[in-house]
Amino acid sequence: MNKNVIRSVTMVSVFFCLLWLVGLGWAVAEYYAGKPDKIPEKTVIEKKAEKKEGMHIVALGDSLTRGTGDETGKGYVGVLMDEIKEKSKQEVRLTNLGISGQVSDQLKEQIQQTEVKRQIQTADMVLVTMGGNDLFRGGQGLLEFNPEDITEIEKNFLENMNFIFQQIRTSNPNANVFCIGLYNPFIDLDDGKELSKVVRHWNYQSAELSATFPKIVFVPTFDLFELKVNDYLYTDKFHPNTKGYRLIAERVASLLTW
Amino acid sequence: MNKLVQNEMMKLIAKKRLIVIAIIISILVAMFTYAQYKEVERQREKLGTDDWRTMIQQTIIDQQNRISSSRISDEWKKQLQIALQQNQYYLDHDINPSEPGAPTFMRIFLENSIELFIPLMVMVIASDIVSSEHSQGSIKLLLTRPVKRWKVLLSKYISLTFAISLIVAIAGILSYGISGLVFGYQGWGAPVLTGFSVNDAGLNTASVKLIDQWQFLLMDFGLVWFVAIVVGTLSFMLSVLIRSTAAGMGVMLAALISGAILSNMVSSWESAKYFFMVNLKLTNYMNGNPPPIEGMTLSFSMLVLLVWWAIGLFVSFFVFTKKDVY
């Protein structure tokens, strides 16, 4: 064994040994004594995200946007996207920002995020499902069915939606926005009829609100689920199943123009 | 003393273990690089863009959805919440948490190998450094020289320290060299955030600092080295205590693996935080991942490791100088 090899390996080891010691010392010092930096938050969108070939869809909303209940996992957004791809023969890029259980208060927060704004800015089409969790609160709303409460909730919801639509329009004045209406998953239950009335009123108000903005289209789904609701609902009796999502997607698809 | 260390270094190099370790590391790094490359590719295909902001936004949405699901445990929910807040923080401040490039790969590799992989490599060298002298019978030759026993052991320990430093360096150099072929060698100056801390309310961003990636890497290396030294010392102790190399390795291996498992489930068993093996993930304190047990801090973990290190060293020397060799 060459002595020089051993010596040089030893030297290299000693060097690294010292280097790592320095690193260790620095890590401890930085962890305890380092001064926090003021890091500026980015609120302005300096650069518009580059516009790519094809179509960009942004989906906002709750579990319906997510596709909860669909065994294929697509949801109405996925089905709709497939359909557009097939018909328009162009690339479609989807940004799904839906969050299960989201209520309009949360969407209002979400839509003000810089990155979300930037996504909407480049969108050719925006899909929104909102309100289901506001109104039904996961089925809880059914038990304590109280007209006064509902008026209150509805008012809050409409205010939020007004804000959300304004935000979308400010970020992107050109994209078509489709606001998907509510259906009544509890229509077959005892209180179903009364709840239907609430849902219809809710939808009517949403449609009125949508109409005050250019290119925001309210898409009714109430009638789709009116007869044989259970055929189109998932086993949780709240979310649509694969067939139900297909119905919604087809309805939106029929509104599209090229 | 100098001669003794030289002698030990010669034995180490002659055994060619370091080369074996280098080969193992390079194969693994090549695999990870490929996996990472595939992952990036898949994401790009899925989202139709390679804008990191879009990718993080999508990760945030996924995390939010998982949090809102009622089927996950509170523990897991909290961890997700912290990861989410961190991602949001990066996004809000327009800093890419994983700037593409070899230095970033190196950072991720180090952070993921600190608790198991690097210790295992260290074990390969440390666990037979004394016991092999027994099995080869050369211990008698060594101890019949007119040198004090503690000096013999110390020279072995020093050469082990050198070897560990080399292993850490090899891991760094190889992961940089190999991943750079795919991701490019740039990114030393990329901004990295450190100083996140975790408290009851979630992620605390009050003391966040912005540093260059190379600084962060050097700190990571220091922590990895520290962990490797502690694990190496404990293997060294076992090598003194147990004559059979295989048995010594088995004990150490069991300890390391139990640490990896325990870290995932000890959150309610608080006294487990005094085990050395749940304290190995020191890099978590730098990048703001929550520790396995609430209330653990960098100084706590380092202190625990230091105590284990001291015990290991003491026992090694005590036993080696006292025991009968036949």
Coordinates of C-alpha atoms in Angstrom, one line a residue:
Chain A
M1 CA 0.0 0.0 0.0
N2 CA 1.4 3.3 -1.1
K3 CA 2.1 5.6 1.8
N4 CA 1.2 8.7 -0.2
V5 CA -2.2 7.3 -1.0
I6 CA -2.9 6.8 2.7
R7 CA -1.6 10.2 3.5
S8 CA -3.6 12.0 0.9
V9 CA -6.8 10.1 1.8
T10 CA -6.2 11.1 5.4
M11 CA -5.7 14.7 4.5
V12 CA -8.9 14.8 2.5
S13 CA -10.8 13.2 5.4
V14 CA -9.5 15.8 7.8
F15 CA -10.5 18.5 5.5
F16 CA -14.1 17.2 5.2
C17 CA -14.2 16.5 8.9
L18 CA -13.4 20.2 9.6
L19 CA -15.8 21.4 6.9
W20 CA -18.7 19.4 8.3
L21 CA -17.8 20.6 11.8
V22 CA -18.1 24.2 10.5
G23 CA -21.5 23.3 8.9
L24 CA -22.7 21.8 12.2
G25 CA -21.7 24.9 14.1
W26 CA -23.3 27.2 11.6
A27 CA -26.5 25.2 11.7
V28 CA -26.8 25.5 15.4
A29 CA -25.8 29.2 15.4
E30 CA -28.3 29.9 12.6
Y31 CA -31.1 28.0 14.3
Y32 CA -30.7 29.9 17.5
A33 CA -29.2 33.3 16.7
G34 CA -30.0 34.0 13.1
K35 CA -32.1 37.1 12.7
P36 CA -35.4 36.7 10.9
D37 CA -35.6 38.3 7.5
K38 CA -38.3 40.5 6.2
I39 CA -39.4 38.7 3.1
P40 CA -41.7 40.7 0.9
E41 CA -45.0 39.1 0.1
K42 CA -45.8 39.0 -3.6
T43 CA -49.2 40.4 -4.3
V44 CA -48.9 41.8 -7.7
I45 CA -48.7 39.6 -10.7
E46 CA -45.7 40.9 -12.5
K47 CA -45.8 38.6 -15.4
K48 CA -48.9 37.2 -16.9
A49 CA -48.6 33.5 -17.1
E50 CA -47.7 32.7 -20.6
K51 CA -50.5 31.8 -22.8
K52 CA -50.2 28.3 -24.2
E53 CA -51.7 26.6 -27.1
G54 CA -55.1 25.1 -26.5
M55 CA -57.7 25.8 -23.9
H56 CA -57.3 26.4 -20.2
I57 CA -60.2 25.6 -17.8
V58 CA -60.2 26.7 -14.2
A59 CA -62.6 24.9 -11.9
L60 CA -63.5 26.4 -8.5
G61 CA -65.7 25.1 -5.9
D62 CA -66.5 22.2 -3.6
S63 CA -66.7 18.4 -3.7
L64 CA -68.7 18.5 -6.9
T65 CA -65.8 20.1 -8.6
R66 CA -63.6 17.5 -7.0
G67 CA -65.8 14.7 -8.3
T68 CA -66.6 13.1 -4.9
G69 CA -68.9 10.2 -5.5
D70 CA -67.8 9.5 -9.0
E71 CA -66.2 6.0 -9.2
T72 CA -64.2 7.0 -12.2
G73 CA -62.9 10.0 -10.2
K74 CA -63.5 12.4 -13.0
G75 CA -66.5 14.4 -11.7
Y76 CA -68.4 16.6 -14.0
V77 CA -65.2 18.6 -14.7
G78 CA -63.4 15.6 -16.0
V79 CA -66.2 14.4 -18.2
L80 CA -66.7 17.9 -19.6
M81 CA -63.0 18.2 -20.3
D82 CA -63.0 14.9 -22.2
E83 CA -66.0 16.1 -24.2
I84 CA -64.4 19.4 -25.1
K85 CA -61.1 17.6 -26.1
E86 CA -63.0 15.3 -28.4
K87 CA -65.1 18.0 -30.0
S88 CA -62.7 20.8 -30.4
K89 CA -59.7 18.7 -31.2
Q90 CA -57.4 20.9 -29.2
E91 CA -55.3 20.5 -26.1
V92 CA -57.2 21.2 -22.9
R93 CA -55.4 22.1 -19.7
L94 CA -57.4 21.8 -16.5
T95 CA -56.6 23.5 -13.2
N96 CA -58.9 22.1 -10.6
L97 CA -58.9 24.2 -7.5
G98 CA -62.0 22.6 -5.9
I99 CA -61.8 21.8 -2.2
S100 CA -64.2 19.3 -0.6
G101 CA -66.5 20.9 1.9
Q102 CA -65.7 24.4 0.9
V103 CA -68.3 27.1 1.6
S104 CA -68.6 30.5 0.0
D105 CA -66.7 32.2 2.8
Q106 CA -63.7 30.0 2.0
L107 CA -63.9 30.4 -1.7
K108 CA -64.0 34.2 -1.1
E109 CA -60.6 33.8 0.7
Q110 CA -59.2 31.4 -1.9
I111 CA -60.1 33.7 -4.9
Q112 CA -58.0 36.5 -3.4
Q113 CA -54.8 34.5 -3.5
T114 CA -52.3 35.8 -5.9
E115 CA -51.6 32.5 -7.6
V116 CA -55.3 31.7 -7.9
K117 CA -55.9 35.1 -9.5
R118 CA -53.0 34.4 -11.9
Q119 CA -54.6 31.1 -12.9
I120 CA -58.0 32.7 -13.6
Q121 CA -56.3 35.4 -15.6
T122 CA -55.2 32.8 -18.2
A123 CA -58.4 30.8 -18.2
D124 CA -60.6 30.5 -21.2
M125 CA -63.4 29.1 -19.1
V126 CA -64.2 29.1 -15.4
L127 CA -66.5 26.6 -13.7
V128 CA -67.9 27.2 -10.3
T129 CA -69.9 24.9 -8.0
M130 CA -70.8 26.6 -4.8
G131 CA -73.5 26.7 -2.2
G132 CA -74.2 23.1 -1.5
N133 CA -72.2 23.2 1.7
D134 CA -73.6 26.6 2.7
L135 CA -77.1 25.4 2.4
F136 CA -77.0 21.8 3.4
R137 CA -74.0 21.8 5.7
G138 CA -73.5 18.1 5.0
G139 CA -77.1 17.2 5.7
Q140 CA -77.1 19.0 9.0
G141 CA -79.2 21.8 7.7
L142 CA -82.0 19.4 7.1
L143 CA -82.5 18.6 10.8
E144 CA -82.8 22.1 12.0
F145 CA -84.8 23.4 9.1
N146 CA -85.5 27.0 10.0
P147 CA -86.7 29.6 7.4
E148 CA -85.1 32.5 9.2
D149 CA -81.7 30.9 9.4
I150 CA -81.9 30.0 5.8
T151 CA -82.6 33.6 4.8
E152 CA -79.6 34.6 6.7
I153 CA -77.4 32.0 5.1
E154 CA -78.7 32.8 1.6
K155 CA -78.0 36.5 2.1
N156 CA -74.4 35.8 3.2
F157 CA -74.0 33.4 0.3
L158 CA -75.2 35.9 -2.3
E159 CA -72.9 38.6 -0.9
N160 CA -69.9 36.3 -1.1
M161 CA -70.8 35.2 -4.7
N162 CA -71.2 38.8 -5.7
F163 CA -67.7 39.4 -4.5
I164 CA -66.3 36.2 -6.1
F165 CA -67.9 37.1 -9.5
Q166 CA -66.5 40.6 -9.3
Q167 CA -63.0 39.2 -8.6
I168 CA -63.2 36.8 -11.5
R169 CA -64.3 39.5 -13.8
T170 CA -61.6 41.8 -12.7
S171 CA -58.9 39.2 -13.2
N172 CA -60.3 38.0 -16.5
P173 CA -63.0 40.0 -18.3
N174 CA -63.3 37.6 -21.2
A175 CA -63.6 34.0 -20.1
N176 CA -67.0 32.4 -20.0
V177 CA -68.0 31.6 -16.4
F178 CA -70.4 28.8 -15.7
C179 CA -72.0 28.8 -12.2
I180 CA -73.5 25.4 -11.6
G181 CA -76.8 25.5 -9.7
L182 CA -77.9 23.4 -6.8
Y183 CA -80.1 20.3 -6.9
N184 CA -82.0 18.9 -4.0
P185 CA -80.6 15.6 -2.9
F186 CA -83.2 15.2 -0.2
I187 CA -86.2 15.5 -2.5
D188 CA -87.5 12.1 -1.7
L189 CA -87.4 12.6 2.0
D190 CA -90.3 13.8 4.2
D191 CA -89.2 17.4 4.2
G192 CA -88.2 17.2 0.6
K193 CA -90.9 19.3 -0.8
E194 CA -90.2 22.2 1.5
L195 CA -86.5 22.0 1.0
S196 CA -87.0 22.0 -2.8
K197 CA -88.7 25.3 -2.4
V198 CA -85.7 26.7 -0.6
V199 CA -83.4 25.3 -3.2
R200 CA -85.5 26.8 -6.0
H201 CA -85.4 30.2 -4.4
W202 CA -81.7 29.9 -3.8
N203 CA -81.1 29.0 -7.5
Y204 CA -83.3 31.8 -8.6
Q205 CA -81.3 34.3 -6.6
S206 CA -78.1 32.9 -7.9
A207 CA -79.3 33.1 -11.5
E208 CA -80.3 36.7 -10.9
L209 CA -76.9 37.6 -9.5
S210 CA -75.1 35.8 -12.4
A211 CA -77.2 37.7 -14.9
T212 CA -75.9 41.0 -13.6
F213 CA -72.4 40.1 -14.8
P214 CA -71.3 39.8 -18.4
K215 CA -70.7 36.3 -19.6
I216 CA -71.5 34.6 -16.3
V217 CA -74.0 31.9 -17.1
F218 CA -76.0 30.1 -14.4
V219 CA -76.5 26.5 -15.2
P220 CA -79.5 24.9 -13.6
T221 CA -79.3 21.3 -12.4
F222 CA -82.3 21.1 -10.2
D223 CA -84.5 19.6 -12.9
L224 CA -81.9 16.9 -13.7
F225 CA -82.3 15.4 -10.3
E226 CA -86.0 16.0 -9.8
L227 CA -87.3 12.7 -10.9
K228 CA -85.6 9.5 -9.7
V229 CA -83.1 11.4 -7.6
N230 CA -81.7 8.1 -6.2
D231 CA -80.6 6.8 -9.5
Y232 CA -78.2 9.7 -9.8
L233 CA -76.9 9.9 -6.3
Y234 CA -73.9 8.2 -4.8
T235 CA -74.4 5.9 -1.8
D236 CA -73.9 8.9 0.6
K237 CA -77.2 10.2 -0.8
F238 CA -75.7 13.6 -1.2
H239 CA -73.1 13.7 -4.0
P240 CA -74.0 12.7 -7.5
N241 CA -72.7 9.3 -8.8
T242 CA -71.0 8.7 -12.2
K243 CA -74.3 9.1 -14.0
G244 CA -75.3 12.2 -12.1
Y245 CA -72.0 13.9 -13.0
R246 CA -72.5 12.9 -16.6
L247 CA -75.8 14.7 -16.6
I248 CA -74.3 17.9 -15.2
A249 CA -71.4 17.7 -17.7
E250 CA -73.7 17.3 -20.6
R251 CA -75.7 20.2 -19.6
V252 CA -72.7 22.5 -19.4
A253 CA -71.3 21.0 -22.7
S254 CA -74.6 21.9 -24.5
L255 CA -74.0 25.6 -23.6
L256 CA -70.5 25.7 -25.1
T257 CA -69.9 27.4 -28.5
W258 CA -67.0 27.3 -30.8
Chain B
M1 CA -0.1 8.1 17.9
N2 CA 0.3 9.5 14.4
K3 CA 1.7 6.2 13.3
L4 CA -1.2 4.3 14.8
V5 CA -3.8 6.3 13.0
Q6 CA -1.8 5.9 9.8
N7 CA -1.9 2.2 10.4
E8 CA -5.6 2.1 11.0
M9 CA -6.2 4.3 7.9
M10 CA -4.2 1.8 5.9
K11 CA -6.4 -1.1 7.1
L12 CA -9.5 0.9 6.3
I13 CA -8.4 1.6 2.8
A14 CA -7.1 -1.9 2.2
K15 CA -10.5 -3.3 3.0
K16 CA -12.0 -1.4 0.1
R17 CA -15.2 -0.8 2.1
L18 CA -15.2 2.8 1.1
I19 CA -15.3 1.9 -2.5
V20 CA -18.2 -0.5 -1.9
I21 CA -20.1 2.3 -0.1
A22 CA -19.4 4.6 -3.0
I23 CA -20.8 2.1 -5.5
I24 CA -23.9 1.5 -3.3
I25 CA -24.5 5.3 -3.0
S26 CA -24.1 5.8 -6.8
I27 CA -26.5 3.1 -7.7
L28 CA -29.1 4.4 -5.3
V29 CA -28.6 8.0 -6.4
A30 CA -29.0 7.0 -10.0
M31 CA -32.3 5.3 -9.1
F32 CA -33.6 8.3 -7.1
T33 CA -32.6 10.6 -9.9
Y34 CA -34.5 8.6 -12.4
A35 CA -37.5 8.4 -10.1
Q36 CA -37.5 12.1 -9.5
Y37 CA -37.2 12.7 -13.2
K38 CA -40.2 10.5 -13.9
E39 CA -42.2 12.3 -11.2
V40 CA -41.5 15.7 -12.7
E41 CA -42.4 14.4 -16.1
R42 CA -45.7 12.9 -14.9
Q43 CA -46.6 16.1 -13.1
R44 CA -45.9 18.2 -16.2
E45 CA -48.1 15.9 -18.3
K46 CA -50.9 16.0 -15.8
L47 CA -50.9 19.7 -15.3
G48 CA -49.9 20.6 -18.8
T49 CA -47.4 23.1 -17.6
D50 CA -44.0 23.1 -15.9
D51 CA -44.7 26.3 -14.0
W52 CA -43.7 25.5 -10.4
R53 CA -46.4 27.9 -9.1
T54 CA -49.1 25.9 -10.7
M55 CA -47.7 22.7 -9.3
I56 CA -47.5 24.0 -5.8
Q57 CA -51.0 25.4 -6.1
Q58 CA -52.2 22.0 -7.1
T59 CA -50.3 20.4 -4.1
I60 CA -52.0 22.9 -1.8
I61 CA -55.4 22.0 -3.2
D62 CA -54.7 18.3 -2.8
Q63 CA -53.6 18.9 0.8
Q64 CA -56.7 20.9 1.6
N65 CA -58.8 18.2 0.2
R66 CA -57.1 15.6 2.3
I67 CA -57.5 17.7 5.4
S68 CA -61.2 18.2 4.8
S69 CA -61.7 14.5 4.6
S70 CA -63.0 13.1 7.9
R71 CA -61.3 9.8 7.7
I72 CA -57.8 10.9 8.6
S73 CA -56.3 11.0 12.1
D74 CA -55.8 14.3 14.0
E75 CA -52.1 13.7 14.1
W76 CA -51.9 13.3 10.3
K77 CA -54.2 16.3 9.8
K78 CA -51.9 18.5 11.8
Q79 CA -48.9 17.4 9.8
L80 CA -50.7 18.1 6.6
Q81 CA -51.8 21.5 7.9
I82 CA -48.2 22.4 8.6
A83 CA -47.0 21.2 5.2
L84 CA -49.8 23.2 3.6
Q85 CA -49.0 26.4 5.4
Q86 CA -45.4 26.0 4.4
N87 CA -46.3 25.6 0.8
Q88 CA -48.6 28.5 0.9
Y89 CA -45.8 30.6 2.5
Y90 CA -43.5 29.7 -0.3
L91 CA -46.1 30.5 -2.9
D92 CA -47.1 33.8 -1.3
H93 CA -43.5 34.9 -1.3
D94 CA -42.8 33.7 -4.7
I95 CA -40.0 31.3 -3.8
N96 CA -39.7 28.0 -5.4
P97 CA -39.1 25.4 -2.7
S98 CA -37.5 22.9 -5.1
E99 CA -35.6 24.9 -7.7
P100 CA -34.6 22.3 -10.3
G101 CA -31.0 21.4 -10.2
A102 CA -28.5 19.1 -8.6
P103 CA -28.1 21.1 -5.4
T104 CA -31.8 20.8 -4.7
F105 CA -31.6 17.1 -5.4
M106 CA -28.7 16.8 -3.0
R107 CA -30.6 18.6 -0.3
I108 CA -33.6 16.3 -0.6
F109 CA -31.4 13.3 -0.8
L110 CA -29.6 14.3 2.4
E111 CA -32.8 15.1 4.2
N112 CA -34.2 11.7 3.4
S113 CA -31.1 9.7 4.1
I114 CA -30.1 11.2 7.4
E115 CA -32.0 8.8 9.6
L116 CA -31.5 5.5 7.8
F117 CA -29.3 5.4 4.7
I118 CA -26.3 7.3 5.9
P119 CA -26.3 5.6 9.3
L120 CA -26.4 2.2 7.5
M121 CA -23.4 3.1 5.4
V122 CA -21.5 4.2 8.5
M123 CA -22.4 1.0 10.1
V124 CA -20.7 -1.0 7.3
I125 CA -17.4 0.5 8.4
A126 CA -18.0 1.0 12.1
S127 CA -19.4 -2.3 13.2
D128 CA -16.4 -4.5 12.5
I129 CA -13.6 -2.1 13.2
V130 CA -12.8 -3.9 16.5
S131 CA -14.6 -7.2 16.2
S132 CA -12.8 -8.1 13.0
E133 CA -9.5 -8.0 14.8
H134 CA -11.0 -10.7 17.1
S135 CA -12.2 -12.9 14.3
Q136 CA -9.0 -12.6 12.4
G137 CA -6.9 -13.1 15.5
S138 CA -4.9 -10.0 14.8
I139 CA -6.0 -8.4 18.1
K140 CA -3.3 -10.3 19.9
L141 CA -0.6 -9.0 17.6
L142 CA -2.0 -5.5 18.1
L143 CA -2.1 -5.6 21.8
T144 CA 1.2 -7.2 22.4
R145 CA 2.9 -4.1 21.1
P146 CA 4.3 -1.7 23.7
V147 CA 1.4 0.7 23.2
K148 CA -1.3 1.5 25.7
R149 CA -4.7 -0.1 24.9
W150 CA -6.6 3.1 25.0
K151 CA -4.2 4.5 22.4
V152 CA -5.0 1.6 20.1
L153 CA -8.7 2.1 20.5
L154 CA -8.4 5.9 20.1
S155 CA -6.5 5.5 16.9
K156 CA -9.3 3.2 15.6
Y157 CA -11.9 5.8 16.7
I158 CA -10.1 8.6 15.0
S159 CA -9.8 6.7 11.7
L160 CA -13.5 5.9 12.0
T161 CA -14.2 9.6 12.4
F162 CA -12.2 10.3 9.2
A163 CA -14.0 7.5 7.4
I164 CA -17.4 8.9 8.4
S165 CA -16.4 12.4 7.1
L166 CA -15.4 10.8 3.9
I167 CA -18.7 8.9 3.6
V168 CA -20.7 12.0 4.0
A169 CA -18.6 13.7 1.5
I170 CA -18.9 10.8 -1.0
A171 CA -22.7 10.9 -0.6
G172 CA -22.7 14.6 -1.3
I173 CA -20.3 14.5 -4.3
L174 CA -22.0 11.5 -5.9
S175 CA -25.5 12.8 -5.5
Y176 CA -24.4 16.1 -7.0
G177 CA -22.5 14.6 -9.8
I178 CA -25.0 12.0 -10.9
S179 CA -28.2 14.0 -10.5
G180 CA -26.6 17.0 -12.3
L181 CA -26.5 15.0 -15.5
V182 CA -30.2 15.1 -15.5
F183 CA -31.2 18.2 -13.7
G184 CA -28.2 20.4 -14.5
Y185 CA -25.6 21.7 -12.0
Q186 CA -27.0 25.1 -11.3
G187 CA -28.9 26.3 -8.3
W188 CA -26.3 26.9 -5.6
G189 CA -27.6 30.4 -5.0
A190 CA -31.3 29.5 -5.1
P191 CA -33.1 31.0 -2.1
V192 CA -34.2 28.6 0.6
L193 CA -36.4 29.4 3.6
T194 CA -35.4 28.2 7.1
G195 CA -36.5 29.0 10.6
F196 CA -40.0 27.7 10.4
S197 CA -41.1 26.5 13.8
V198 CA -44.0 24.4 14.8
N199 CA -46.2 25.3 17.8
D200 CA -49.7 24.5 19.0
A201 CA -51.3 26.8 16.5
G202 CA -49.5 25.2 13.6
L203 CA -46.7 26.7 11.6
N204 CA -45.0 29.7 13.0
T205 CA -43.4 31.9 10.3
A206 CA -42.3 34.8 12.6
S207 CA -38.6 33.9 12.5
V208 CA -38.3 32.8 8.9
K209 CA -34.9 33.5 7.3
L210 CA -34.0 33.5 3.7
I211 CA -30.6 32.0 2.9
D212 CA -28.8 30.7 -0.2
Q213 CA -29.0 27.0 -1.0
W214 CA -25.3 26.4 -0.5
Q215 CA -25.4 27.8 3.0
F216 CA -28.4 25.5 3.7
L217 CA -26.6 22.6 2.3
L218 CA -23.5 23.1 4.4
M219 CA -25.7 23.2 7.5
D220 CA -27.4 20.0 6.4
F221 CA -24.1 18.4 5.9
G222 CA -23.0 19.3 9.3
L223 CA -26.1 17.8 10.8
V224 CA -25.8 14.6 8.8
W225 CA -22.2 14.3 9.9
F226 CA -23.2 14.7 13.5
V227 CA -25.8 12.0 13.2
A228 CA -23.4 9.8 11.4
I229 CA -20.8 10.3 14.1
V230 CA -23.2 9.3 16.9
V231 CA -24.4 6.3 15.1
G232 CA -20.9 5.3 14.2
T233 CA -19.8 5.6 17.8
L234 CA -22.6 3.4 19.0
S235 CA -21.8 0.8 16.4
F236 CA -18.2 1.1 17.5
M237 CA -19.2 0.4 21.0
L238 CA -21.1 -2.7 19.9
S239 CA -18.1 -3.8 18.0
V240 CA -16.1 -3.7 21.2
L241 CA -18.8 -5.4 23.2
I242 CA -19.8 -8.1 20.8
R243 CA -17.3 -10.3 19.2
S244 CA -19.4 -11.3 16.4
T245 CA -19.7 -8.6 13.7
A246 CA -23.0 -10.0 12.4
A247 CA -24.6 -9.8 15.9
G248 CA -23.3 -6.3 16.4
M249 CA -24.7 -5.2 13.1
G250 CA -28.0 -6.9 13.8
V251 CA -28.4 -5.0 17.0
M252 CA -27.6 -1.7 15.4
L253 CA -29.8 -2.4 12.4
A254 CA -32.7 -3.3 14.7
A255 CA -32.2 0.0 16.6
L256 CA -32.1 2.1 13.5
I257 CA -35.1 0.5 11.9
S258 CA -37.1 0.7 15.1
G259 CA -36.3 4.4 15.1
A260 CA -37.7 4.9 11.7
I261 CA -40.9 3.0 12.7
L262 CA -41.2 4.7 16.1
S263 CA -40.9 8.2 14.7
N264 CA -44.2 7.6 12.9
M265 CA -46.1 6.4 15.9
V266 CA -44.6 7.6 19.2
S267 CA -46.4 10.9 19.4
S268 CA -48.3 9.7 22.5
W269 CA -45.4 8.0 24.2
E270 CA -43.5 11.0 25.3
S271 CA -40.5 9.4 27.1
A272 CA -39.6 7.8 23.8
K273 CA -38.0 11.0 22.9
Y274 CA -34.9 10.0 24.9
F275 CA -34.1 7.2 22.5
F276 CA -31.3 8.2 20.1
M277 CA -33.1 6.7 17.1
V278 CA -36.1 9.0 17.2
N279 CA -33.8 12.0 17.3
L280 CA -31.9 11.3 14.1
K281 CA -33.9 13.5 11.8
L282 CA -32.1 16.7 12.7
T283 CA -32.6 18.3 9.2
N284 CA -36.3 18.5 10.1
Y285 CA -35.5 21.4 12.4
M286 CA -34.0 23.3 9.6
N287 CA -36.8 22.9 7.1
G288 CA -39.7 23.2 9.5
N289 CA -41.1 19.7 9.4
P290 CA -42.8 18.8 12.7
P291 CA -40.7 16.6 15.1
P292 CA -42.1 13.2 15.9
I293 CA -42.9 14.1 19.5
E294 CA -44.2 17.5 20.5
G295 CA -41.7 19.8 22.3
M296 CA -38.6 18.4 20.7
T297 CA -36.1 21.0 19.5
L298 CA -32.8 21.0 17.8
S299 CA -30.9 21.5 21.1
F300 CA -32.9 18.8 22.8
S301 CA -32.2 16.3 20.0
M302 CA -28.5 17.2 19.9
L303 CA -28.2 16.9 23.6
V304 CA -29.8 13.4 23.6
L305 CA -27.5 12.3 20.8
L306 CA -24.5 13.8 22.6
V307 CA -25.4 11.9 25.8
W308 CA -25.7 8.6 23.8
W309 CA -22.4 9.4 22.1
A310 CA -20.6 10.0 25.4
I311 CA -22.0 6.8 26.9
G312 CA -21.0 4.9 23.8
L313 CA -17.5 6.3 23.9
F314 CA -17.1 5.7 27.6
V315 CA -18.3 2.1 27.5
S316 CA -16.1 1.4 24.5
F317 CA -12.9 2.6 26.2
F318 CA -13.8 1.2 29.6
V319 CA -14.5 -2.3 28.3
F320 CA -11.7 -2.4 25.8
T321 CA -9.1 -1.5 28.4
K322 CA -10.4 -3.9 31.0
K323 CA -11.4 -7.0 29.1
D324 CA -9.4 -10.1 28.8
V325 CA -8.2 -11.0 25.4
Y326 CA -7.4 -14.6 24.7

